[in-house]
JSON list of C-alpha atoms in Angstrom, two decimals:
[
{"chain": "A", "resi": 1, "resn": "UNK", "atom": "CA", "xyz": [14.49, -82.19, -61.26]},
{"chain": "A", "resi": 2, "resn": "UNK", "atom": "CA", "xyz": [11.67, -83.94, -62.46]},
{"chain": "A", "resi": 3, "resn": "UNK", "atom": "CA", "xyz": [11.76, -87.52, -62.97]},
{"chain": "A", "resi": 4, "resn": "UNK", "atom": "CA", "xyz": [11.13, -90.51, -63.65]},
{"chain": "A", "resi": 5, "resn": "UNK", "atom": "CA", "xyz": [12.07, -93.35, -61.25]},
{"chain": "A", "resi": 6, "resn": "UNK", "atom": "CA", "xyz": [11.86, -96.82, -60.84]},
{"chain": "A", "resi": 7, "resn": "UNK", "atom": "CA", "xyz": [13.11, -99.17, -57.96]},
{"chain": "A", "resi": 8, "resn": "UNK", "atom": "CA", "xyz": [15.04, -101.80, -57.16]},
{"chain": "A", "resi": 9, "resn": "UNK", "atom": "CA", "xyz": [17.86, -100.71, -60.52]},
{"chain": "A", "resi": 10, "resn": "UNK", "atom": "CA", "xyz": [18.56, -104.75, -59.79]},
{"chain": "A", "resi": 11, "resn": "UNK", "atom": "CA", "xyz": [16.07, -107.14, -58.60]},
{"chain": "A", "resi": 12, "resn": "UNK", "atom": "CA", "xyz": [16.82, -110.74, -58.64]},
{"chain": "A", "resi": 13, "resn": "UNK", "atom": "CA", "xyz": [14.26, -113.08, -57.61]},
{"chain": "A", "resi": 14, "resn": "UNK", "atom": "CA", "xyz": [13.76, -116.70, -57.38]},
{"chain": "A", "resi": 15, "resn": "UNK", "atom": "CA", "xyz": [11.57, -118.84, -59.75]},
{"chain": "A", "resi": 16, "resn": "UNK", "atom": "CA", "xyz": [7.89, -118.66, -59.46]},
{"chain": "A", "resi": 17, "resn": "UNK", "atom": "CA", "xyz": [8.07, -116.34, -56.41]},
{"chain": "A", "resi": 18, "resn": "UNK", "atom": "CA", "xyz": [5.72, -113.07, -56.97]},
{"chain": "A", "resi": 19, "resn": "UNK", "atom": "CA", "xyz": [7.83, -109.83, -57.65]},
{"chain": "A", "resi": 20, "resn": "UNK", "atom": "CA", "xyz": [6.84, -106.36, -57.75]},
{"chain": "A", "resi": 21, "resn": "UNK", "atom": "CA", "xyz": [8.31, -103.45, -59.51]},
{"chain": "A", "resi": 22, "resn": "UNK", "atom": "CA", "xyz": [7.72, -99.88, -59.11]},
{"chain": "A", "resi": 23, "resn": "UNK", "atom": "CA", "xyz": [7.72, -96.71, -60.57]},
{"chain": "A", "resi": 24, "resn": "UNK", "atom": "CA", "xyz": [6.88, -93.11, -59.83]},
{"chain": "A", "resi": 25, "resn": "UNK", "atom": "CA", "xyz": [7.23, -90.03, -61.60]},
{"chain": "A", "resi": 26, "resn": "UNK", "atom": "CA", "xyz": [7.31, -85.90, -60.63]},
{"chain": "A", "resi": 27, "resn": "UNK", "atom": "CA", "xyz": [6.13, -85.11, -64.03]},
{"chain": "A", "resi": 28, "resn": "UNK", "atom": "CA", "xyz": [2.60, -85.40, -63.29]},
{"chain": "A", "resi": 29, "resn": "UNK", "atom": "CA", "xyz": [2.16, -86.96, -66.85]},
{"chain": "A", "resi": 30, "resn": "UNK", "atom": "CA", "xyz": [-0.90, -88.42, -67.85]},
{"chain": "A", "resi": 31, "resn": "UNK", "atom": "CA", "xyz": [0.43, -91.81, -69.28]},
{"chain": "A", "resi": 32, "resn": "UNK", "atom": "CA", "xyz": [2.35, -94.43, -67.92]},
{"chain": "A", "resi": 33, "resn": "UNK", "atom": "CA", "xyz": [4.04, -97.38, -69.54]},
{"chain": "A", "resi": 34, "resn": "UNK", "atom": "CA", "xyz": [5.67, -100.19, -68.83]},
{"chain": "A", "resi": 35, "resn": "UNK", "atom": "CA", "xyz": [8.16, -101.99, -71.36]},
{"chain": "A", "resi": 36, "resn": "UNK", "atom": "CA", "xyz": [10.39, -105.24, -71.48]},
{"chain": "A", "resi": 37, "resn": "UNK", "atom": "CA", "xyz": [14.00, -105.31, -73.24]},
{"chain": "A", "resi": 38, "resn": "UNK", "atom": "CA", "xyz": [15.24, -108.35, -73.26]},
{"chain": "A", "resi": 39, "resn": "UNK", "atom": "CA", "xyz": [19.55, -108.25, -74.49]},
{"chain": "A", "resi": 40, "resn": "UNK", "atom": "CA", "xyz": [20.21, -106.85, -77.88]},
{"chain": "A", "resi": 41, "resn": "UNK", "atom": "CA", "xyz": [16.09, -106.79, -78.30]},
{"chain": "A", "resi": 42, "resn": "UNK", "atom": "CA", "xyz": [13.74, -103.83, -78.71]},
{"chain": "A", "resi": 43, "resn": "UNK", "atom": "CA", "xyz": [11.42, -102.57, -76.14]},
{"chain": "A", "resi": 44, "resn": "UNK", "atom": "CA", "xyz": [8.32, -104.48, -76.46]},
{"chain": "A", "resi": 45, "resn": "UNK", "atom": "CA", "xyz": [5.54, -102.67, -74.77]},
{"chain": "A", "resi": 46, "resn": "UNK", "atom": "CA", "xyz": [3.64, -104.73, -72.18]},
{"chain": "A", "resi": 47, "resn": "UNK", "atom": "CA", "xyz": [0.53, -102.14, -71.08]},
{"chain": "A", "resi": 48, "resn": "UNK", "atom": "CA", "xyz": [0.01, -98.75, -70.24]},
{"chain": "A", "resi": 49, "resn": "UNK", "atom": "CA", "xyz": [-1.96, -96.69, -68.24]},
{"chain": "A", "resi": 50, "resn": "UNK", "atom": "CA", "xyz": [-4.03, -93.41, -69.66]},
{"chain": "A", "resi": 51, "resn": "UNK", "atom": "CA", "xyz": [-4.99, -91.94, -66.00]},
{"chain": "A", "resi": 52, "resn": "UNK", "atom": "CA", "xyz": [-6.74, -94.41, -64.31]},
{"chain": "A", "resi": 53, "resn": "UNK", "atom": "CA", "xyz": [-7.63, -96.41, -67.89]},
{"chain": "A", "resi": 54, "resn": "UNK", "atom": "CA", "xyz": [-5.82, -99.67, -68.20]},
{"chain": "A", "resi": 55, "resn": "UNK", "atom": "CA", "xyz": [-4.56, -101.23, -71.74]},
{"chain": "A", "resi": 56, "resn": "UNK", "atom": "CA", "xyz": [-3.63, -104.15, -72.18]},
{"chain": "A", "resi": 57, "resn": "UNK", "atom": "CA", "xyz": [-1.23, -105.45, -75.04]},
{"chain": "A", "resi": 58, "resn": "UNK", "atom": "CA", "xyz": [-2.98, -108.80, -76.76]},
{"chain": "A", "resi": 59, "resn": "UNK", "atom": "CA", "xyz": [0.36, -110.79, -76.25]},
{"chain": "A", "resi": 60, "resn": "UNK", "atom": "CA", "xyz": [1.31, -109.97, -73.30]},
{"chain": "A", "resi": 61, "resn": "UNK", "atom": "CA", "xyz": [1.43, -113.03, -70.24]},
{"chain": "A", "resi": 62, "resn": "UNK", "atom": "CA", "xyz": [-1.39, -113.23, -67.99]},
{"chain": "A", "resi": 63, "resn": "UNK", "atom": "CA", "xyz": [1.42, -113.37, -65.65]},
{"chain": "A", "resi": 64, "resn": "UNK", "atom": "CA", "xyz": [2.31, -109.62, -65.78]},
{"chain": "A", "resi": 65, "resn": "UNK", "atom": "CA", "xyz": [-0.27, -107.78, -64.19]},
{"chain": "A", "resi": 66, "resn": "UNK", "atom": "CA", "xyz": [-0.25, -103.73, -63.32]},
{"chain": "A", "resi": 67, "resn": "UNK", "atom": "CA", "xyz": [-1.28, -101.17, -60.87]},
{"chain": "A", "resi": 68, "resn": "UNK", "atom": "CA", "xyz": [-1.52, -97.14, -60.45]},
{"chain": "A", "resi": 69, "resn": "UNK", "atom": "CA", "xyz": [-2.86, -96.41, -57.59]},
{"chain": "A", "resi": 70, "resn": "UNK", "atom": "CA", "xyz": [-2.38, -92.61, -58.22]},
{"chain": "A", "resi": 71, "resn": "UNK", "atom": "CA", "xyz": [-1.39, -90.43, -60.75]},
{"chain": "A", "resi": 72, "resn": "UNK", "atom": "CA", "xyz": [2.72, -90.68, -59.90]},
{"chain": "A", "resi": 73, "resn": "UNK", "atom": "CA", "xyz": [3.09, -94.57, -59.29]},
{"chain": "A", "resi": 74, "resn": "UNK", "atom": "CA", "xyz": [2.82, -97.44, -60.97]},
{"chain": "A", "resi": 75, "resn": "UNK", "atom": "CA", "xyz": [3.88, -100.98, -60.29]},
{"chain": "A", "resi": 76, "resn": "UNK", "atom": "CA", "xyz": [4.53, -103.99, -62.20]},
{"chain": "A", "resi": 77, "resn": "UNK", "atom": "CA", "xyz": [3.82, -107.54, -60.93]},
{"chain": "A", "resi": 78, "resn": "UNK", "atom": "CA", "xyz": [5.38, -110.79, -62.20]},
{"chain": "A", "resi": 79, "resn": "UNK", "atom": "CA", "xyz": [3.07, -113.62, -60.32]},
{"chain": "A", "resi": 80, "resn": "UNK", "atom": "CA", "xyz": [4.73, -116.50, -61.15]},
{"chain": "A", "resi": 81, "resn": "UNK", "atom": "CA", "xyz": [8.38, -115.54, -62.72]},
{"chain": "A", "resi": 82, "resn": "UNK", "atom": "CA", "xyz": [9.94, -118.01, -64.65]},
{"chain": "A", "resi": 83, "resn": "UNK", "atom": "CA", "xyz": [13.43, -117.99, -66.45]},
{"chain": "A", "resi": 84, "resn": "UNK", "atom": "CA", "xyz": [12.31, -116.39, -69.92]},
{"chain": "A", "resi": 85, "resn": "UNK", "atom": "CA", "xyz": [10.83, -113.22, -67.47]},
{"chain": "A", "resi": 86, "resn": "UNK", "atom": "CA", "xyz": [14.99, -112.06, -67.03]},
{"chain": "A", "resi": 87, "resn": "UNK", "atom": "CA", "xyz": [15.17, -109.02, -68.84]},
{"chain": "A", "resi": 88, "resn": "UNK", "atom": "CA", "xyz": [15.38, -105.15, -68.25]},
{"chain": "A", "resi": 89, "resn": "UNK", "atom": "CA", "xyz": [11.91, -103.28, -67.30]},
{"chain": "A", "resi": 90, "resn": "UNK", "atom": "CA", "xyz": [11.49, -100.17, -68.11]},
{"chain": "A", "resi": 91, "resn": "UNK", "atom": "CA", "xyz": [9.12, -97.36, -67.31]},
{"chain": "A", "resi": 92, "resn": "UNK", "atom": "CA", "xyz": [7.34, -94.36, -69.43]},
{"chain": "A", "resi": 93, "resn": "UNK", "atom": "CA", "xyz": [6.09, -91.88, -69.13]},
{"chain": "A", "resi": 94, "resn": "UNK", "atom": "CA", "xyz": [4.01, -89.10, -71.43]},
{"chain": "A", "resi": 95, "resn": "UNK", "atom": "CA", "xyz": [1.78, -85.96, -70.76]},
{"chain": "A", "resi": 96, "resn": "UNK", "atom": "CA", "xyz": [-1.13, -86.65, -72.61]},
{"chain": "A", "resi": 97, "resn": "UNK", "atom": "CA", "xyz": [-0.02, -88.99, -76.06]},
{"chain": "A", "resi": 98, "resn": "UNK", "atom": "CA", "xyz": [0.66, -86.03, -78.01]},
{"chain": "A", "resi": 99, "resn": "UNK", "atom": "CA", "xyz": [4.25, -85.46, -76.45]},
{"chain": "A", "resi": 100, "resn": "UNK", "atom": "CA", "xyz": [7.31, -88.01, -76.41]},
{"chain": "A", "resi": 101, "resn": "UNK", "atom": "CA", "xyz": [7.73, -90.47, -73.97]},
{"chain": "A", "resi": 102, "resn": "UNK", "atom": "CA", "xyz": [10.40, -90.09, -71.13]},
{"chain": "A", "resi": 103, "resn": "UNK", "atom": "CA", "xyz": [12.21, -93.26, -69.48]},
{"chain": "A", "resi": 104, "resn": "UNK", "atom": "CA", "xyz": [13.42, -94.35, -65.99]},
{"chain": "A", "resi": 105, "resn": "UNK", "atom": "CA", "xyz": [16.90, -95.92, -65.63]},
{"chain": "A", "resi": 106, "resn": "UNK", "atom": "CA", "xyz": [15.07, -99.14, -65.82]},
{"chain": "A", "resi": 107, "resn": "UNK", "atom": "CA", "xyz": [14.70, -102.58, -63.04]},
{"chain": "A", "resi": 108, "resn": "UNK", "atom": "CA", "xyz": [16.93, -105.25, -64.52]},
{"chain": "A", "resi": 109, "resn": "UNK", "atom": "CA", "xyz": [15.52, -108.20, -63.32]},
{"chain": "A", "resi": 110, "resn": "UNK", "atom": "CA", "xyz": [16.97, -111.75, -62.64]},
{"chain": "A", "resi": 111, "resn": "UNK", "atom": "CA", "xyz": [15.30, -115.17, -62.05]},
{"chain": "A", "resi": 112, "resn": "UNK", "atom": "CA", "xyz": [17.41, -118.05, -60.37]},
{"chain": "B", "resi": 1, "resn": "UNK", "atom": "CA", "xyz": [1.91, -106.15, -87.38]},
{"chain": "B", "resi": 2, "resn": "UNK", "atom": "CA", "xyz": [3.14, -103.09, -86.80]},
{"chain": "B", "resi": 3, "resn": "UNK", "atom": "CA", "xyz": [6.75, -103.25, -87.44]},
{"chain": "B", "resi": 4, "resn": "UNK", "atom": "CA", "xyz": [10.16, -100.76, -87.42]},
{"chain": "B", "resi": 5, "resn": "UNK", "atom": "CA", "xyz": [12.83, -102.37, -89.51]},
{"chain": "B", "resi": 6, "resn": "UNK", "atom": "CA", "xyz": [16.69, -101.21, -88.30]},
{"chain": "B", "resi": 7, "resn": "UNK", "atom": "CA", "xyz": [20.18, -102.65, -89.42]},
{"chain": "B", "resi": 8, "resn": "UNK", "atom": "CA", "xyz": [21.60, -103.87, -86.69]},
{"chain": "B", "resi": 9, "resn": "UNK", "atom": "CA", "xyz": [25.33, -102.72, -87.24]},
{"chain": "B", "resi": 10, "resn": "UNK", "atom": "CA", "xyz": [27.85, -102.59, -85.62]},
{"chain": "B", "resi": 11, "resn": "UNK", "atom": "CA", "xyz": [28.10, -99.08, -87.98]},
{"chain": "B", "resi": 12, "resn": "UNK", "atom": "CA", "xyz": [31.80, -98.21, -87.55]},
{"chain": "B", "resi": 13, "resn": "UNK", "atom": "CA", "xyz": [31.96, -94.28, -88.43]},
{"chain": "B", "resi": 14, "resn": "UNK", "atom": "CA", "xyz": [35.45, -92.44, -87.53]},
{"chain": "B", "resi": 15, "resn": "UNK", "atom": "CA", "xyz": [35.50, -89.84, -85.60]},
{"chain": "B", "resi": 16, "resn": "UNK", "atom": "CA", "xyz": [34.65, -86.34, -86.72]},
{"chain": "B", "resi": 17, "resn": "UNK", "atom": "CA", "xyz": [32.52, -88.02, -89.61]},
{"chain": "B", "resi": 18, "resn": "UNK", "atom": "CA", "xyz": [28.89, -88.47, -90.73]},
{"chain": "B", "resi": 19, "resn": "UNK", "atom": "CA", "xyz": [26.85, -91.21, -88.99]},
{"chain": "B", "resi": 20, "resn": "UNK", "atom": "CA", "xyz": [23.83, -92.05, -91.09]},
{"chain": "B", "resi": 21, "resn": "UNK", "atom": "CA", "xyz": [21.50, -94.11, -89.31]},
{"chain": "B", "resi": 22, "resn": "UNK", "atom": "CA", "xyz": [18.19, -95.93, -91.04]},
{"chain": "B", "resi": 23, "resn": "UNK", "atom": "CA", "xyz": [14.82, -97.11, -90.12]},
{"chain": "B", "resi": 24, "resn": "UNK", "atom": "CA", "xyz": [11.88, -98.18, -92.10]},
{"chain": "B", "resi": 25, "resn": "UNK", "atom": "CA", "xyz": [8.63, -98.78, -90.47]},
{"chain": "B", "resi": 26, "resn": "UNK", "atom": "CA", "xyz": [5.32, -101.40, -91.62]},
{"chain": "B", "resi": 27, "resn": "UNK", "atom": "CA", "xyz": [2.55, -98.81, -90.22]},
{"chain": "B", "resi": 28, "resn": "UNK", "atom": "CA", "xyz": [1.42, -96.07, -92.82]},
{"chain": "B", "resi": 29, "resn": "UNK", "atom": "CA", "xyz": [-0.96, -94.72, -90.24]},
{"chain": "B", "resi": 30, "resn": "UNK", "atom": "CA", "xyz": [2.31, -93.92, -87.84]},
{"chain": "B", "resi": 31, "resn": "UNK", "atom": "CA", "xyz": [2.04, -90.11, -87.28]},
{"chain": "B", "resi": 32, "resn": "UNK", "atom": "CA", "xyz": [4.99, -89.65, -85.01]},
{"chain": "B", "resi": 33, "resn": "UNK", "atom": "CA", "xyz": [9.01, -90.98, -85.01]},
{"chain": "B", "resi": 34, "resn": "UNK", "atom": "CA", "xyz": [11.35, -91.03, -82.62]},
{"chain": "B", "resi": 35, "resn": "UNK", "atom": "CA", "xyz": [15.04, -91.81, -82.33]},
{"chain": "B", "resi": 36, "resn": "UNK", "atom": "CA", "xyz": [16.28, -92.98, -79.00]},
{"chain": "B", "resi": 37, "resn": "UNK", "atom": "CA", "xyz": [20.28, -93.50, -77.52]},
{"chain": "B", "resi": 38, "resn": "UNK", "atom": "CA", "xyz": [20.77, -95.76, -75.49]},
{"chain": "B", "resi": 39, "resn": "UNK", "atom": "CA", "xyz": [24.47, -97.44, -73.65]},
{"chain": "B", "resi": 40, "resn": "UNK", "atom": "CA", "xyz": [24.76, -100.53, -72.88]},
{"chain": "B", "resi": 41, "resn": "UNK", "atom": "CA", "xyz": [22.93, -101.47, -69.60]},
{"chain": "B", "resi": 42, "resn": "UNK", "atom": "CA", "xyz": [20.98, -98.01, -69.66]},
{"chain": "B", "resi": 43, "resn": "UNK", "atom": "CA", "xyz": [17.63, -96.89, -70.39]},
{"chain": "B", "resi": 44, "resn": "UNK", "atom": "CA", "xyz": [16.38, -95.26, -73.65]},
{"chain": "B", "resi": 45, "resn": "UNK", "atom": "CA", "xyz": [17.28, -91.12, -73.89]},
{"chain": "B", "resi": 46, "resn": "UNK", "atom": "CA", "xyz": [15.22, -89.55, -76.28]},
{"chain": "B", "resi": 47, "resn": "UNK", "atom": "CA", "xyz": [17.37, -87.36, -79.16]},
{"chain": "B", "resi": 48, "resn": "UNK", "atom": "CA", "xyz": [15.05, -86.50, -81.93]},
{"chain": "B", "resi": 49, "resn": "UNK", "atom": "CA", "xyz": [11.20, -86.43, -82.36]},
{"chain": "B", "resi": 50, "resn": "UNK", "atom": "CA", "xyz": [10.11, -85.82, -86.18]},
{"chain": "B", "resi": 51, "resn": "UNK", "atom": "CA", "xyz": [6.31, -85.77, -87.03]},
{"chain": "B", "resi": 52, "resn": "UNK", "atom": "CA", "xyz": [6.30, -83.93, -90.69]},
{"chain": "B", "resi": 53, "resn": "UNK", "atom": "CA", "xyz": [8.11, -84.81, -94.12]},
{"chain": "B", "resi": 54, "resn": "UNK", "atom": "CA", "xyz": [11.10, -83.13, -94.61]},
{"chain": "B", "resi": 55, "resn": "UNK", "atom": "CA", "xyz": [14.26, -82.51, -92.11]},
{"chain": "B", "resi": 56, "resn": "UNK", "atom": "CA", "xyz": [14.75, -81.43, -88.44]},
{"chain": "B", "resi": 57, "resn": "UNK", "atom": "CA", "xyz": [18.27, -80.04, -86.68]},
{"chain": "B", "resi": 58, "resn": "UNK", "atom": "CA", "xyz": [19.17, -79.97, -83.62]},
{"chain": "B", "resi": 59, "resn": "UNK", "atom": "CA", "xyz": [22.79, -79.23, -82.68]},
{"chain": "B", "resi": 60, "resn": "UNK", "atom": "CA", "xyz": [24.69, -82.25, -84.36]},
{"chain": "B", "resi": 61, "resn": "UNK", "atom": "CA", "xyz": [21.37, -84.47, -84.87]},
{"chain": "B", "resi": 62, "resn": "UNK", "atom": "CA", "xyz": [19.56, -84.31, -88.31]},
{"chain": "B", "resi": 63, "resn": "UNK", "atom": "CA", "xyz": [16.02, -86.71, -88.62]},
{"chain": "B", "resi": 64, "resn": "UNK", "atom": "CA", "xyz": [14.76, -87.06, -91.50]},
{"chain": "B", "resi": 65, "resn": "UNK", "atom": "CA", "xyz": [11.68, -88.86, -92.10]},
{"chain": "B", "resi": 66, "resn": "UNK", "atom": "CA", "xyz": [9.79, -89.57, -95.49]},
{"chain": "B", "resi": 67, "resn": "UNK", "atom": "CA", "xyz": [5.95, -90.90, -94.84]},
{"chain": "B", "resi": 68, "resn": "UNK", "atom": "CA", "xyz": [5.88, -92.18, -98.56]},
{"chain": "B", "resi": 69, "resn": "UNK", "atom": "CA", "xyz": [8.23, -93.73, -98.63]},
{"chain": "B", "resi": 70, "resn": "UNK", "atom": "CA", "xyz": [7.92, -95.04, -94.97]},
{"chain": "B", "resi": 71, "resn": "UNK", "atom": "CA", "xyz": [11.62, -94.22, -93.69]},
{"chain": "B", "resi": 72, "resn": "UNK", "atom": "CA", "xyz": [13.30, -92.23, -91.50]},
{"chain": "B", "resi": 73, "resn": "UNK", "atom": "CA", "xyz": [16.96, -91.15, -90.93]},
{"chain": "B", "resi": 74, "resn": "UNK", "atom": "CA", "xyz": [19.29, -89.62, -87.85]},
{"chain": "B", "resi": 75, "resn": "UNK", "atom": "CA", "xyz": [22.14, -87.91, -89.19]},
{"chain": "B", "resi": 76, "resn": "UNK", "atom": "CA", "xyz": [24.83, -87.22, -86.53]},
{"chain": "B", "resi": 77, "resn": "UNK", "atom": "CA", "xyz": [27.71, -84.40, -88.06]},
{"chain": "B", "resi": 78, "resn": "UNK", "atom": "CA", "xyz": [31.33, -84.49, -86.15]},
{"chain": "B", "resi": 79, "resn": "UNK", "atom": "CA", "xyz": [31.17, -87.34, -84.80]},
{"chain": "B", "resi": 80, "resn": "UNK", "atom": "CA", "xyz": [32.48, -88.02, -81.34]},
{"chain": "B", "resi": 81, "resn": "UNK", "atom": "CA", "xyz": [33.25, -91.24, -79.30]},
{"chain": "B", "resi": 82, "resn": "UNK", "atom": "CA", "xyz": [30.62, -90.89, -76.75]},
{"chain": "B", "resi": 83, "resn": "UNK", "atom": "CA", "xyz": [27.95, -90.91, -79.63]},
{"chain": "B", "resi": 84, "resn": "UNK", "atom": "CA", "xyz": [28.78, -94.41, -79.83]},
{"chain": "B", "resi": 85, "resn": "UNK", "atom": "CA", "xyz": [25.83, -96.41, -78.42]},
{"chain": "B", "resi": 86, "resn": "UNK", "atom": "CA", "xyz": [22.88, -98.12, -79.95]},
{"chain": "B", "resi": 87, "resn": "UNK", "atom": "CA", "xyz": [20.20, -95.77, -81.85]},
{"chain": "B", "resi": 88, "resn": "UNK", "atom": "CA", "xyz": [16.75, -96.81, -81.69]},
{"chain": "B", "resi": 89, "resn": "UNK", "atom": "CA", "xyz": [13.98, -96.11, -84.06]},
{"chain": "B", "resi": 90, "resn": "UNK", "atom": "CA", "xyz": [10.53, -95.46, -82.51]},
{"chain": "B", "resi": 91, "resn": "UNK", "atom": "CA", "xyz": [6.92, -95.09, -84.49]},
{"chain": "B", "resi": 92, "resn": "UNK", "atom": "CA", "xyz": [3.75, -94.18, -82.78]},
{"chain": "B", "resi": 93, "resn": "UNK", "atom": "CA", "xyz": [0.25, -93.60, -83.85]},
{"chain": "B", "resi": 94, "resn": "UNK", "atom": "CA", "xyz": [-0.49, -90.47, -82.81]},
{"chain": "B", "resi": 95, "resn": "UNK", "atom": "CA", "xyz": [1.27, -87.09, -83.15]},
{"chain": "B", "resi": 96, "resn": "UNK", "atom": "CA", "xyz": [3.28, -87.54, -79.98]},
{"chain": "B", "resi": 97, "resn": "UNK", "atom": "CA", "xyz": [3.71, -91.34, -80.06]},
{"chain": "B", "resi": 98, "resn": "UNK", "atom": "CA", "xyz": [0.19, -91.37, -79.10]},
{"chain": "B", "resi": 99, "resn": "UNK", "atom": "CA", "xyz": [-1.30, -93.22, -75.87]},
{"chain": "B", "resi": 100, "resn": "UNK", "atom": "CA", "xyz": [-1.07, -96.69, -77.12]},
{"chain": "B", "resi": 101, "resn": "UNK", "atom": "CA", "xyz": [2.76, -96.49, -77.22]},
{"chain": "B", "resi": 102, "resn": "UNK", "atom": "CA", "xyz": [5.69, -96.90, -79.57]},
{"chain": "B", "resi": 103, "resn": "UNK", "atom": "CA", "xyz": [6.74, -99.69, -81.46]},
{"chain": "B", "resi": 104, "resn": "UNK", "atom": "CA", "xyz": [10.60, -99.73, -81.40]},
{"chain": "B", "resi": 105, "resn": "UNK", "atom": "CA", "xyz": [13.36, -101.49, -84.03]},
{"chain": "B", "resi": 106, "resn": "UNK", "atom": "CA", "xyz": [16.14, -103.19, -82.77]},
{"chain": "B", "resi": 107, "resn": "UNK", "atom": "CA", "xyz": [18.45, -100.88, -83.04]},
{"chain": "B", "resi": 108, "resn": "UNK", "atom": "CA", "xyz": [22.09, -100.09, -84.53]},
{"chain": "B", "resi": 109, "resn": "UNK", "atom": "CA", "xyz": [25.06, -100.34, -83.06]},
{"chain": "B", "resi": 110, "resn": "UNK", "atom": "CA", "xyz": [27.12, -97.37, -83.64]},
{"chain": "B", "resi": 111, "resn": "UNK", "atom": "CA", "xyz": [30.89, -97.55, -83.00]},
{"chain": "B", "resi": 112, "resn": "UNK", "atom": "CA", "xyz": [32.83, -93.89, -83.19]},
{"chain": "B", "resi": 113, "resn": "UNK", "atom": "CA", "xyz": [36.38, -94.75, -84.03]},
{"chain": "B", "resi": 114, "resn": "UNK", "atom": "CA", "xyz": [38.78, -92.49, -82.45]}
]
């Protein structure tokens, strides 16, 4: 089935030590997102990715950077994680922005 | 700031009833609404997309979605326990939630009584 997946489900890392999360999908979908849920919160989206196009929310850390190196992956790296970064990441996808947005199971990660 | 206003619940509804869920959103140019599912410790399922005024069925899901007056509505008929999760309310510029993304509300905690 198509999909769209995202490893590690659990990642815990510890404080200020560079992480990396990934995500690849078989939907060959245009746009790729990448959100943060913190507990009992709504998504807040942190950038996307329109092919190779790169946007960039105003507020989100310069800590949180991104990557898609091809149509079906994307990655999301943390630089410098610190306590407030524990929360559940989750990837998007869409074909084009004119059709709904399909998640992964998510990367919950945790900082010690 | 665009923003999508939910109650937060817990919305006790027995089972076999009516659950009537609520959103209001900030953004009059939002073209497209979405209402998302999601259990605890899982991602976001998509249940209902709405773009025009006016209702939309699918199986036991109603949205509803009023641009004047900035609201939409999930309506879900004969209720059933595993409905109970928490509903999230999604707006998005363009007419599939666009490329810039959604803006989500907090979402409601819905609790199907058995």
């Amino acid at each position: 089935d198509a999909m769209v997946i995202q490893n590690p489900r659990y990642q815990v890392t510890q404080f200020g030590k560079p992480v990396t999360l990934s995500c690849s999908q078989t939907l060959n979908h245009n746009v790729m997102y990448w959100y943060q849920q913190k507990s009992s919160q709504a998504p807040k989206l942190l950038f996307h990715y329109y092919d190779k196009d790169f946007n960039n929310e105003a507020d989100t850390p310069d800590n949180f950077q991104s990557r898609r190196p091809n149509t079906s992956f994307c990655f999301l790296d943390i630089r410098s994680p610190g306590l407030g970064d524990a929360a559940m990441y989750l990837c998007a996808t869409s074909r084009d922005g004119n059709q709904p947005q399909h998640f992964g199971d998510g990367t919950r990660l945790s900082i010690l | 700031q665009k923003e999508v206003e939910q109650n937060s619940g817990p919305l006790s509804v027995p089972e076999g009833a009516i659950a009537s869920l609520n959103c209001t959103y900030s953004d009059r140019g939002s073209q497209s609404f979405f209402w998302y599912r999601q259990y605890s410790g899982k991602s976001p399922e998509l249940i209902m997309s709405i773009y025009s005024n006016g209702d939309k069925e699918d199986g036991r899901f109603t949205a509803q979605l009023n641009k004047a007056s900035q609201y939409v509505s999930l309506l879900i008929r004969d209720s059933q326990p595993s409905d109970s999760a928490t509903y999230l309310c999604a707006a998005g510029q363009g007419s599939g939630g666009g490329a810039d993304g959604l803006t989500f509300g907090k979402g409601t905690h819905l609790i199907i009584q058995p």
